[in-house]
Amino acid sequence: MARSVTSRRKSINTALAWGVGLIIFFPILWTILTSFKTEGDAIAYPPKFFFFDWTLENYAIVQERSNYMRYLWNSVIIAGGSTLLGVVIAVPAAWSMAFVPSKRTKDILMWMLSTKMLPAVGVLYPIYLMFIQLGLLDTRIGLVIVLMLINLPIIVWMLYTYFKEIPGEILEAARMDGATLKEEILYVLTPMAIPGIASTILLNIILAWNEAFWTLNLTAAKAGPLTAFIASYSSPEGLFYAKLSAASTMAIAPILILGWFSQKQLVRGLTFGAVK
Amino acid sequence: MTTASKRPWLLRNINAKIAAMPMIFTTLVVFVGGTAWTVIYSFTNSKLLPRWQFVGLDQYERLWSNNRWLTSVENLALFGVFSLVLTITLGFLLAVLMDQKIRFEDTFRTIMLYPFALSFIVTGLVWQWILNPQFGIQHIVRSLGWETFTFDPLYNPDIVMFGLLIAGLWQGTGFVMCIMLAGLRGIDEDIWKASRVDGIPRWKTYLFVVIPMMRPVFITVLVITTSGIIKLYDLVIAQTSGGPGTASQVPAMYVYDYMFTAQNLGQGLAASTMMLLSVLIVLIPWAYLEFGGRRNG
C-alpha cells in the first residue's frame, strides 16, 4: 500500500485500461459476431452489432465444405502428441539442469533457447528431405515429431524455471531414503511440480496449435490441422466474410476457452515464465 | 562431493548426463545438423534437388543483386524498426497504466494476451478484413459522411508494410506489456518511497530509475521480439501474400519461393543462411551480456 491510489484515480485508470482492452478485444469479438450473421448482414451498413438474425448456417456450410472435424482432430492429435512427447523428454533434462547443475548448464540452456530463435526456414529443406525419405510427409506422426522438436527448448526452459523453485533438499531426502532416480523424478519431483508442468503443457499446446509455418509446408490434405484449414479460406476468390468468420471462430474457440479457464497458467506460460 | 570429484569428469553425475541426453541429442541433430546442411548447400548450384557442385559465393552475389531480395530486406527492416520501437513503447506504457492497481487486473491481462495466443494466420485474416477498403475502416468512415477518407494500406504498395505493422502490434503488444509488468512488479517499493521523499516526479522516477533497473527485462523483450520479426512469414501469407505486386515481400517468403516454387534450391539456401546470420548477430551480443559476464564473475 506504499503507493496509495485514490479510488477516483483508480476508477479512471480502470476505465482507461478497459478502453484499451476493448479495442484489443474488438477484432476477436467482431469475428465471432460476424460468424452468426448472414453474408448480407456481415457487410451491411451501418454495422449490425447484436440485432441481426442469428444464424448457424455458416457453421454448417463450413463443416460441409471442408470437414472441420477432421482438421480439429488433426490439431488435437498434433498439439497434444507433440506436447506429451516433449514433456517426457524434457522432464529428465530439466531435472538434471535444475538439481545437478554443472559448469556448462547455463551454456547449454542458453544455446538451446537460442535455437528457438533461429528462423525455421534455415532447417526447412533438410527436414523436408528427411520427411520424404522417411515417408513422413503429410502424416500426423511427422508433424508431432517436428513440433515436438521445435518446441522442446521452450519446454525444457519452462520446466527448468519451475524446478528451480523446488528446494533440492526434498529430493536429497528422498535419495537418502533409498529412492532411485526414476522414483525420485516420478514420485517426488513430478507431483510437486504439477502446476508448473500444467502451465508448460498449456503453453506448448497453444504454440503447437498455432504453428503455421511447419504445418502449411509439411502437410497437404490428410494431416492438415486447423491452421491449414483457415489458410485454405484465405484465398481471395470468395470474399465470404461470414463463412470466413465462422471458420476462424472454430479455429480460435478452443484456445479462447482453454485460456479463459486457466488464466494464470496462460499468462505465465505465454511470457515464458517471466510473469508469475 | 569428495567421492564424486575423484571420478573422471565423464562419469561424474552420470545420471544427470544420461537424463539430459535425449534433449541434447535431438536439438543437436535437428538444429546443428540442419543448419550446417543449409549453410553447406548454399555454396552449391542445386536446382530442383540438392547437388554437390561447389560454386563458391555465386549464390550470394546473385542474392544481393536480386531486386526482390533487396525489397524483402528493406521491408523487414522497416517493419522491424517500427514494430520494435512501438511494441516496446506501448507495452511499457500499458504496463505502467496497469501497475496503478486497476480493477479486474487478471481478466484484463488475459484479454490483452489473447491476440498473442492466436495463430498469425487468424490475425492476418481478421486484419485483412478490417483494413479492406470496401468493408472495413475506410468504408465505415466514408459512410459517416467523410467521402474522401482513404485508408487502404493493404492495397497501396507504399504503405502496405504499415498495414502489416498494425496487425503485428495488435498481436504482440499485450505480450510485451505482461513481461514489462512483471518487471515493474519486481521493483522494490522502497525505491518509490525514496523517490517520493526526495520529491522526484513520477515520470522522472520511471525514466531514470525504474527503466535502468529493468534492463534485463528490456533485453529479454528485445531478443524475443527481434527473433520473431526476422521469422515473419505466416502473417504476411495470411494478410497480403506478399502483395500488391512484391510490395510486402519478406525474406522468409523469398526463401520458401526459391526452394519450392522457383526450383532454385541453392538460392533459397543462400537466403536462409543470410537470415540465420542476422539472428546470430542479434543473439551473440545478448548471450555475451546475459551469460558471459556472470560466468567470469
XYZ file of C-alpha atoms in Angstrom:
573
model
C 0.000 0.000 0.000
C 3.002 2.218 -0.341
C 1.666 3.748 -3.486
C -1.716 4.858 -2.282
C -4.064 5.275 -5.200
C -7.258 7.213 -4.592
C -10.430 5.429 -5.560
C -11.323 8.092 -8.132
C -7.905 7.739 -9.696
C -8.342 4.018 -9.624
C -11.644 4.257 -11.471
C -10.108 6.460 -14.155
C -7.213 4.071 -14.594
C -9.551 1.123 -14.734
C -11.711 2.810 -17.352
C -8.653 3.713 -19.397
C -7.240 0.212 -19.210
C -10.539 -1.350 -20.148
C -10.861 1.039 -23.055
C -7.593 -0.322 -24.373
C -8.701 -3.856 -23.594
C -11.896 -3.351 -25.556
C -10.006 -2.070 -28.594
C -7.725 -5.071 -28.392
C -10.578 -7.494 -27.984
C -12.808 -5.908 -30.601
C -11.448 -7.741 -33.678
C -11.962 -11.079 -31.953
C -15.448 -10.155 -30.773
C -16.376 -8.874 -34.235
C -15.190 -12.070 -35.873
C -17.288 -14.145 -33.500
C -20.372 -11.963 -34.018
C -19.981 -11.970 -37.784
C -19.843 -15.739 -37.833
C -23.501 -15.754 -36.764
C -24.667 -13.335 -39.459
C -25.887 -13.919 -42.961
C -23.480 -12.820 -45.686
C -25.715 -9.808 -46.288
C -25.673 -8.681 -42.665
C -21.941 -9.245 -42.466
C -21.205 -6.379 -44.843
C -24.258 -4.260 -44.056
C -24.005 -0.594 -43.216
C -24.458 0.631 -40.535
C -22.726 -2.374 -38.987
C -25.099 -4.542 -37.027
C -23.832 -5.346 -33.569
C -26.278 -7.600 -31.822
C -29.568 -7.054 -33.593
C -29.424 -9.266 -36.628
C -30.869 -12.629 -37.495
C -28.625 -15.012 -35.644
C -27.918 -17.985 -37.805
C -25.820 -21.104 -37.613
C -25.825 -21.752 -41.324
C -22.227 -20.536 -41.802
C -21.018 -23.216 -39.461
C -22.983 -25.865 -41.282
C -21.634 -24.738 -44.646
C -18.042 -24.588 -43.439
C -18.308 -28.027 -41.898
C -19.832 -29.415 -45.066
C -17.368 -27.766 -47.389
C -14.174 -28.685 -45.651
C -14.845 -31.198 -42.934
C -13.911 -29.133 -39.894
C -13.961 -32.107 -37.573
C -11.101 -33.798 -39.374
C -8.901 -30.710 -39.123
C -9.849 -30.277 -35.500
C -8.955 -33.875 -34.764
C -5.604 -33.423 -36.541
C -4.925 -30.317 -34.473
C -5.772 -32.110 -31.242
C -3.518 -35.053 -32.041
C -0.638 -32.941 -33.296
C -0.721 -30.386 -30.484
C -1.391 -32.952 -27.774
C 1.032 -35.564 -29.068
C 3.937 -33.208 -29.601
C 3.408 -31.716 -26.149
C 3.314 -35.037 -24.322
C 6.321 -36.369 -26.179
C 8.178 -33.133 -25.472
C 7.399 -33.223 -21.764
C 8.562 -36.823 -21.462
C 11.918 -35.901 -22.973
C 12.185 -32.569 -21.197
C 11.435 -33.584 -17.603
C 14.659 -35.569 -17.099
C 16.680 -32.885 -18.878
C 15.198 -30.083 -16.797
C 15.701 -32.160 -13.651
C 19.382 -32.589 -14.368
C 19.833 -28.900 -15.143
C 17.975 -27.667 -12.079
C 19.328 -30.064 -9.459
C 22.637 -31.318 -10.786
C 23.976 -28.201 -12.482
C 27.419 -28.348 -13.980
C 29.677 -25.623 -15.230
C 28.114 -25.898 -18.652
C 24.448 -25.929 -17.643
C 23.992 -22.220 -18.305
C 25.677 -22.542 -21.685
C 23.541 -25.489 -22.699
C 20.341 -23.743 -21.668
C 21.361 -20.629 -23.495
C 22.342 -22.496 -26.630
C 19.125 -24.450 -26.522
C 16.905 -21.402 -26.156
C 18.729 -19.644 -28.936
C 17.828 -22.441 -31.346
C 14.206 -21.471 -30.770
C 15.004 -18.050 -32.136
C 16.562 -19.236 -35.363
C 14.304 -18.814 -38.367
C 12.606 -22.081 -39.222
C 13.390 -21.682 -42.924
C 17.009 -22.388 -42.012
C 16.204 -26.024 -41.361
C 13.136 -26.375 -43.555
C 14.759 -28.086 -46.507
C 16.833 -30.699 -44.660
C 13.765 -31.662 -42.644
C 11.652 -31.702 -45.779
C 14.129 -34.088 -47.433
C 14.233 -36.277 -44.353
C 10.443 -36.392 -44.353
C 10.312 -37.507 -47.974
C 12.830 -40.267 -47.333
C 11.078 -41.494 -44.214
C 7.636 -41.192 -45.779
C 6.519 -38.759 -43.094
C 5.257 -36.027 -45.392
C 1.612 -35.185 -44.707
C 1.353 -37.523 -41.730
C 0.326 -36.644 -38.206
C 3.227 -38.531 -36.684
C 5.656 -36.466 -38.742
C 4.170 -33.220 -37.503
C 4.110 -34.486 -33.930
C 7.857 -35.071 -34.188
C 8.665 -31.744 -35.844
C 6.565 -29.636 -33.487
C 7.995 -31.522 -30.520
C 11.492 -30.720 -31.738
C 10.931 -27.041 -32.346
C 9.150 -26.502 -29.035
C 11.434 -28.686 -26.938
C 13.757 -25.801 -25.965
C 10.789 -23.846 -24.598
C 9.515 -26.851 -22.650
C 12.907 -27.513 -21.094
C 13.371 -23.853 -20.266
C 9.925 -23.537 -18.662
C 10.310 -26.719 -16.634
C 13.764 -25.589 -15.566
C 12.405 -22.307 -14.165
C 9.691 -24.199 -12.267
C 12.029 -26.876 -10.950
C 14.393 -24.193 -9.697
C 11.703 -23.122 -7.232
C 11.582 -26.566 -5.622
C 14.054 -26.953 -2.778
C 16.689 -29.538 -3.691
C 16.773 -30.805 -0.074
C 13.483 -32.588 -0.572
C 14.923 -34.575 -3.455
C 18.047 -35.267 -1.431
C 15.932 -36.565 1.416
C 14.198 -38.925 -0.975
C 17.571 -40.109 -2.234
C 18.728 -40.720 1.362
C 15.677 -42.855 1.890
C 16.823 -45.004 -0.988
C 14.706 -43.705 -3.838
C 16.095 -44.495 -7.261
C 16.445 -41.786 -9.866
C 13.263 -42.900 -11.582
C 11.326 -42.867 -8.323
C 12.790 -39.537 -7.379
C 11.625 -37.899 -10.600
C 8.341 -39.735 -10.883
C 7.063 -39.744 -7.305
C 8.778 -36.800 -5.627
C 9.580 -34.147 -8.214
C 6.670 -34.513 -10.620
C 3.852 -34.240 -8.049
C 5.435 -31.119 -6.580
C 5.870 -29.562 -9.990
C 2.360 -30.307 -11.246
C 1.294 -26.627 -11.534
C 4.471 -25.834 -13.445
C 4.117 -28.830 -15.705
C 0.499 -27.856 -16.340
C 1.472 -24.333 -17.424
C 4.187 -25.728 -19.634
C 1.785 -28.134 -21.265
C -0.768 -25.399 -21.809
C 1.745 -23.046 -23.369
C 3.050 -25.738 -25.605
C -0.378 -26.802 -26.750
C -1.082 -23.206 -27.738
C 2.233 -22.873 -29.556
C 1.707 -26.134 -31.405
C -1.920 -25.291 -32.118
C -0.926 -22.010 -33.762
C 2.119 -23.272 -35.570
C 1.624 -22.428 -39.206
C 4.995 -22.455 -40.914
C 5.629 -26.163 -40.498
C 2.058 -27.308 -40.748
C 1.487 -25.426 -44.008
C 4.705 -26.660 -45.543
C 4.708 -30.283 -44.434
C 1.066 -31.244 -44.813
C -1.451 -31.452 -47.593
C -4.969 -32.804 -47.426
C -4.534 -35.659 -44.992
C -2.795 -34.373 -41.888
C -3.549 -30.654 -42.101
C -4.548 -29.091 -38.767
C -6.766 -26.049 -38.216
C -4.147 -23.535 -39.343
C -4.157 -25.203 -42.749
C -7.949 -25.171 -42.643
C -8.024 -21.391 -42.081
C -5.344 -20.756 -44.663
C -7.444 -22.599 -47.232
C -10.141 -19.977 -46.671
C -7.847 -17.014 -47.162
C -7.791 -17.256 -50.954
C -9.201 -14.034 -52.374
C -11.659 -15.739 -54.754
C -14.546 -15.703 -52.366
C -14.921 -12.769 -50.020
C -17.445 -14.604 -47.915
C -16.825 -12.933 -44.622
C -19.464 -14.628 -42.576
C -18.144 -18.038 -43.564
C -14.572 -16.941 -43.072
C -15.519 -15.702 -39.616
C -17.195 -18.979 -38.816
C -14.058 -20.841 -39.865
C -11.835 -18.515 -37.824
C -14.098 -18.735 -34.804
C -13.963 -22.501 -34.905
C -10.186 -22.383 -35.096
C -9.704 -19.973 -32.190
C -12.553 -21.079 -29.930
C -10.619 -23.917 -28.256
C -7.765 -21.521 -27.402
C -10.066 -18.801 -26.077
C -11.954 -21.242 -23.894
C -8.861 -23.059 -22.670
C -7.198 -19.718 -21.961
C -10.141 -18.343 -20.013
C -10.231 -21.236 -17.596
C -6.515 -21.214 -16.988
C -5.692 -17.501 -16.984
C -2.815 -17.705 -14.536
C -1.083 -20.536 -16.373
C -1.731 -18.871 -19.692
C -0.056 -15.654 -18.621
C 2.898 -17.391 -17.045
C 3.246 -19.754 -19.969
C 2.992 -17.201 -22.738
C 5.555 -14.972 -21.081
C 7.967 -17.920 -20.795
C 7.778 -17.972 -17.026
C 8.658 -14.292 -16.638
C 5.267 -13.446 -15.109
C 4.290 -15.396 -12.009
C 31.058 -34.233 -3.340
C 34.523 -35.555 -2.475
C 33.909 -39.007 -3.836
C 32.297 -37.628 -6.939
C 35.142 -35.307 -7.796
C 37.680 -38.139 -7.678
C 35.980 -39.822 -10.600
C 36.841 -38.822 -14.165
C 34.608 -35.969 -15.373
C 32.769 -38.121 -17.861
C 31.425 -40.345 -15.107
C 30.673 -37.577 -12.644
C 26.936 -37.099 -12.153
C 26.384 -39.764 -14.715
C 22.642 -39.823 -14.040
C 22.325 -36.153 -14.817
C 24.144 -36.573 -18.082
C 22.010 -39.511 -19.133
C 18.865 -37.563 -18.238
C 19.854 -34.632 -20.395
C 20.961 -36.811 -23.314
C 17.741 -37.222 -25.299
C 17.158 -33.480 -25.247
C 20.701 -32.563 -26.229
C 20.774 -35.230 -28.890
C 17.553 -34.098 -30.560
C 18.473 -30.417 -30.529
C 21.917 -31.218 -31.811
C 20.756 -33.356 -34.703
C 17.979 -31.089 -35.843
C 19.359 -27.634 -35.302
C 23.070 -28.009 -35.685
C 22.755 -30.718 -38.339
C 20.012 -28.942 -40.263
C 21.705 -25.572 -40.094
C 25.045 -26.959 -41.195
C 23.372 -28.700 -44.120
C 21.683 -25.449 -45.162
C 24.882 -23.436 -44.952
C 26.964 -26.009 -46.838
C 24.499 -26.445 -49.685
C 24.123 -22.689 -50.051
C 27.532 -22.808 -51.732
C 26.314 -25.183 -54.449
C 24.269 -24.622 -57.567
C 21.486 -27.021 -56.548
C 18.365 -26.527 -58.610
C 15.393 -28.808 -58.000
C 17.313 -31.251 -55.838
C 20.444 -30.813 -53.735
C 23.532 -31.366 -55.878
C 27.080 -31.404 -54.691
C 28.573 -28.919 -57.115
C 30.501 -26.200 -55.388
C 30.145 -22.705 -56.860
C 31.608 -20.567 -54.111
C 29.821 -17.339 -53.351
C 27.866 -17.235 -56.629
C 24.502 -17.684 -54.943
C 25.231 -14.839 -52.562
C 26.243 -12.499 -55.362
C 23.041 -13.313 -57.194
C 21.067 -12.903 -53.994
C 22.305 -9.421 -53.248
C 21.726 -8.253 -56.799
C 18.158 -9.562 -56.838
C 15.631 -6.762 -56.509
C 13.077 -8.957 -54.874
C 15.506 -9.910 -52.123
C 16.509 -6.287 -51.616
C 12.848 -5.296 -51.317
C 12.317 -8.101 -48.808
C 15.203 -6.990 -46.650
C 14.096 -3.372 -46.832
C 10.534 -4.297 -45.884
C 11.687 -6.375 -42.971
C 13.951 -3.587 -41.726
C 11.098 -1.092 -41.910
C 8.671 -3.435 -40.201
C 11.284 -4.424 -37.639
C 12.315 -0.952 -36.558
C 8.759 0.314 -36.239
C 7.417 -2.737 -34.513
C 10.309 -2.885 -32.030
C 10.020 0.771 -31.077
C 6.223 0.746 -30.939
C 5.646 -2.574 -29.156
C 8.223 -1.732 -26.524
C 6.947 1.824 -26.002
C 3.268 0.874 -25.986
C 3.923 -2.244 -23.957
C 5.773 -0.265 -21.326
C 3.152 2.498 -21.142
C 0.358 -0.051 -20.802
C 2.308 -1.859 -18.113
C 2.690 1.403 -16.197
C -1.037 2.009 -16.542
C -1.771 -1.487 -15.313
C 0.580 -1.090 -12.390
C -1.730 1.592 -10.916
C -3.792 -1.120 -9.261
C -6.663 -1.261 -11.689
C -9.726 -3.409 -11.089
C -10.167 -6.876 -12.592
C -6.491 -6.983 -13.413
C -6.262 -10.703 -14.133
C -9.099 -10.636 -16.626
C -7.672 -7.560 -18.309
C -4.302 -9.238 -18.624
C -5.842 -12.322 -20.193
C -7.708 -10.226 -22.749
C -4.529 -8.358 -23.618
C -2.768 -11.677 -24.130
C -5.493 -13.226 -26.270
C -4.134 -11.859 -29.558
C -0.765 -13.379 -28.736
C -2.427 -16.736 -28.159
C -3.979 -16.688 -31.628
C -2.349 -18.001 -34.721
C -0.805 -15.465 -37.074
C -2.987 -16.933 -39.787
C -6.162 -15.875 -37.987
C -4.661 -12.488 -37.066
C -3.745 -11.881 -40.690
C -7.212 -12.777 -41.930
C -9.055 -10.669 -39.405
C -6.931 -7.625 -40.168
C -7.166 -8.229 -43.884
C -10.847 -7.723 -43.418
C -10.675 -4.704 -41.095
C -8.303 -2.950 -43.478
C -10.295 -3.872 -46.569
C -11.441 -0.571 -48.143
C -14.825 -1.969 -49.191
C -15.905 -3.320 -45.820
C -13.543 -2.131 -43.130
C -12.409 1.117 -41.588
C -12.413 3.101 -44.837
C -15.948 2.025 -45.674
C -17.266 2.914 -42.231
C -15.606 6.331 -42.078
C -16.835 7.161 -45.594
C -20.355 6.127 -44.675
C -20.191 8.572 -41.786
C -20.012 11.312 -44.384
C -16.295 11.767 -44.858
C -16.372 10.821 -48.545
C -12.720 11.335 -49.425
C -11.312 9.418 -46.499
C -8.752 6.939 -47.775
C -7.264 4.185 -45.691
C -6.352 1.156 -47.767
C -2.889 0.112 -46.583
C -3.158 -3.417 -47.961
C -3.819 -2.146 -51.476
C -1.255 0.619 -51.539
C 2.303 -0.571 -52.187
C 3.770 2.467 -50.412
C 2.174 1.794 -47.048
C 1.378 -1.908 -47.165
C 4.042 -2.677 -44.567
C 2.185 -0.422 -42.135
C -0.938 -2.478 -42.661
C 1.073 -5.491 -41.561
C 2.561 -3.459 -38.739
C -0.877 -2.696 -37.267
C -1.702 -6.389 -37.132
C 1.736 -7.157 -35.703
C 1.299 -4.560 -32.976
C -2.129 -5.865 -32.132
C -0.656 -9.293 -31.749
C 2.493 -8.517 -29.792
C 1.823 -5.525 -27.533
C -0.075 -7.440 -24.867
C 2.752 -9.910 -24.585
C 5.341 -7.164 -24.120
C 3.050 -5.487 -21.610
C 2.828 -8.622 -19.471
C 6.578 -9.076 -19.318
C 7.109 -5.389 -18.579
C 4.503 -5.539 -15.847
C 6.345 -8.402 -14.220
C 9.464 -6.262 -14.363
C 7.671 -3.306 -12.761
C 6.320 -5.517 -10.004
C 9.829 -6.699 -9.319
C 10.937 -3.166 -8.446
C 11.245 -2.664 -4.720
C 8.544 -0.441 -3.182
C 11.285 1.316 -1.227
C 12.526 2.862 -4.462
C 9.166 4.561 -4.850
C 9.151 5.689 -1.219
C 12.629 7.120 -1.546
C 11.810 8.985 -4.735
C 8.675 10.428 -3.154
C 10.597 11.566 -0.086
C 13.100 13.273 -2.377
C 10.253 14.902 -4.281
C 11.181 13.431 -7.647
C 8.271 13.491 -10.112
C 6.838 10.129 -11.078
C 7.785 10.292 -14.744
C 11.376 11.095 -13.818
C 11.479 8.148 -11.467
C 10.255 5.906 -14.277
C 12.688 7.292 -16.796
C 15.863 7.490 -14.743
C 15.424 4.892 -12.011
C 12.891 2.258 -12.993
C 13.808 1.762 -16.652
C 17.541 1.364 -15.968
C 16.674 -1.149 -13.240
C 14.577 -3.094 -15.725
C 17.436 -3.514 -18.171
C 17.286 -7.349 -18.159
C 13.550 -7.244 -18.883
C 14.093 -4.902 -21.809
C 16.830 -7.109 -23.189
C 14.635 -10.203 -22.942
C 11.799 -8.448 -24.749
C 14.193 -7.122 -27.365
C 15.627 -10.540 -28.138
C 12.282 -12.351 -28.247
C 10.670 -9.649 -30.384
C 13.586 -9.346 -32.792
C 13.876 -13.055 -33.394
C 10.133 -13.127 -34.019
C 10.415 -10.305 -36.540
C 13.141 -11.988 -38.561
C 10.920 -15.051 -38.849
C 7.937 -13.003 -40.079
C 6.079 -15.235 -42.528
C 2.623 -16.515 -41.565
C 1.220 -13.054 -41.002
C 2.247 -11.860 -44.446
C 0.967 -15.033 -46.078
C -2.431 -14.626 -44.474
C -2.736 -10.870 -44.858
C -1.241 -9.931 -48.232
C 0.605 -12.961 -49.676
C 3.428 -10.516 -50.326
C 1.387 -8.182 -52.496
C 0.353 -5.901 -54.011
C 2.989 -6.954 -56.529
C 6.050 -7.615 -54.444
C 5.467 -4.681 -52.108
C 5.204 -6.690 -48.919
C 7.673 -9.487 -49.636
C 9.717 -10.630 -46.661
C 12.882 -12.763 -46.588
C 11.201 -15.939 -45.333
C 8.872 -15.867 -48.358
C 11.798 -15.390 -50.686
C 13.462 -18.462 -49.232
C 10.332 -20.509 -49.500
C 9.597 -19.484 -53.086
C 13.084 -20.219 -54.313
C 13.177 -23.596 -52.590
C 9.821 -24.922 -53.675
C 8.355 -22.824 -56.460
C 11.247 -21.435 -58.464
C 13.191 -24.691 -58.067
C 16.368 -22.879 -57.286
C 17.380 -24.561 -54.082
C 20.862 -23.074 -53.814
C 19.457 -19.572 -53.995
C 16.860 -20.299 -51.327
C 19.502 -21.810 -49.064
C 21.765 -18.802 -49.516
C 18.884 -16.536 -48.491
C 18.115 -18.635 -45.435
C 21.789 -18.597 -44.481
C 21.601 -14.805 -44.518
C 18.606 -14.973 -42.181
C 20.456 -17.317 -39.837
C 23.366 -14.936 -39.854
C 21.193 -11.969 -38.937
C 19.702 -13.851 -35.993
C 23.200 -14.698 -34.813
C 24.108 -11.026 -34.942
C 21.255 -10.338 -32.536
C 21.891 -13.362 -30.334
C 25.618 -13.187 -29.787
C 25.709 -9.811 -28.004
C 22.747 -10.922 -25.916
C 24.420 -14.193 -24.972
C 27.512 -12.249 -24.054
C 25.590 -9.759 -21.918
C 23.428 -12.347 -20.219
C 25.846 -15.169 -19.656
C 29.376 -14.045 -20.424
C 29.779 -11.573 -17.583
C 28.245 -13.746 -14.930
C 30.446 -16.736 -15.645
C 33.633 -14.764 -15.253
C 32.390 -13.165 -12.057
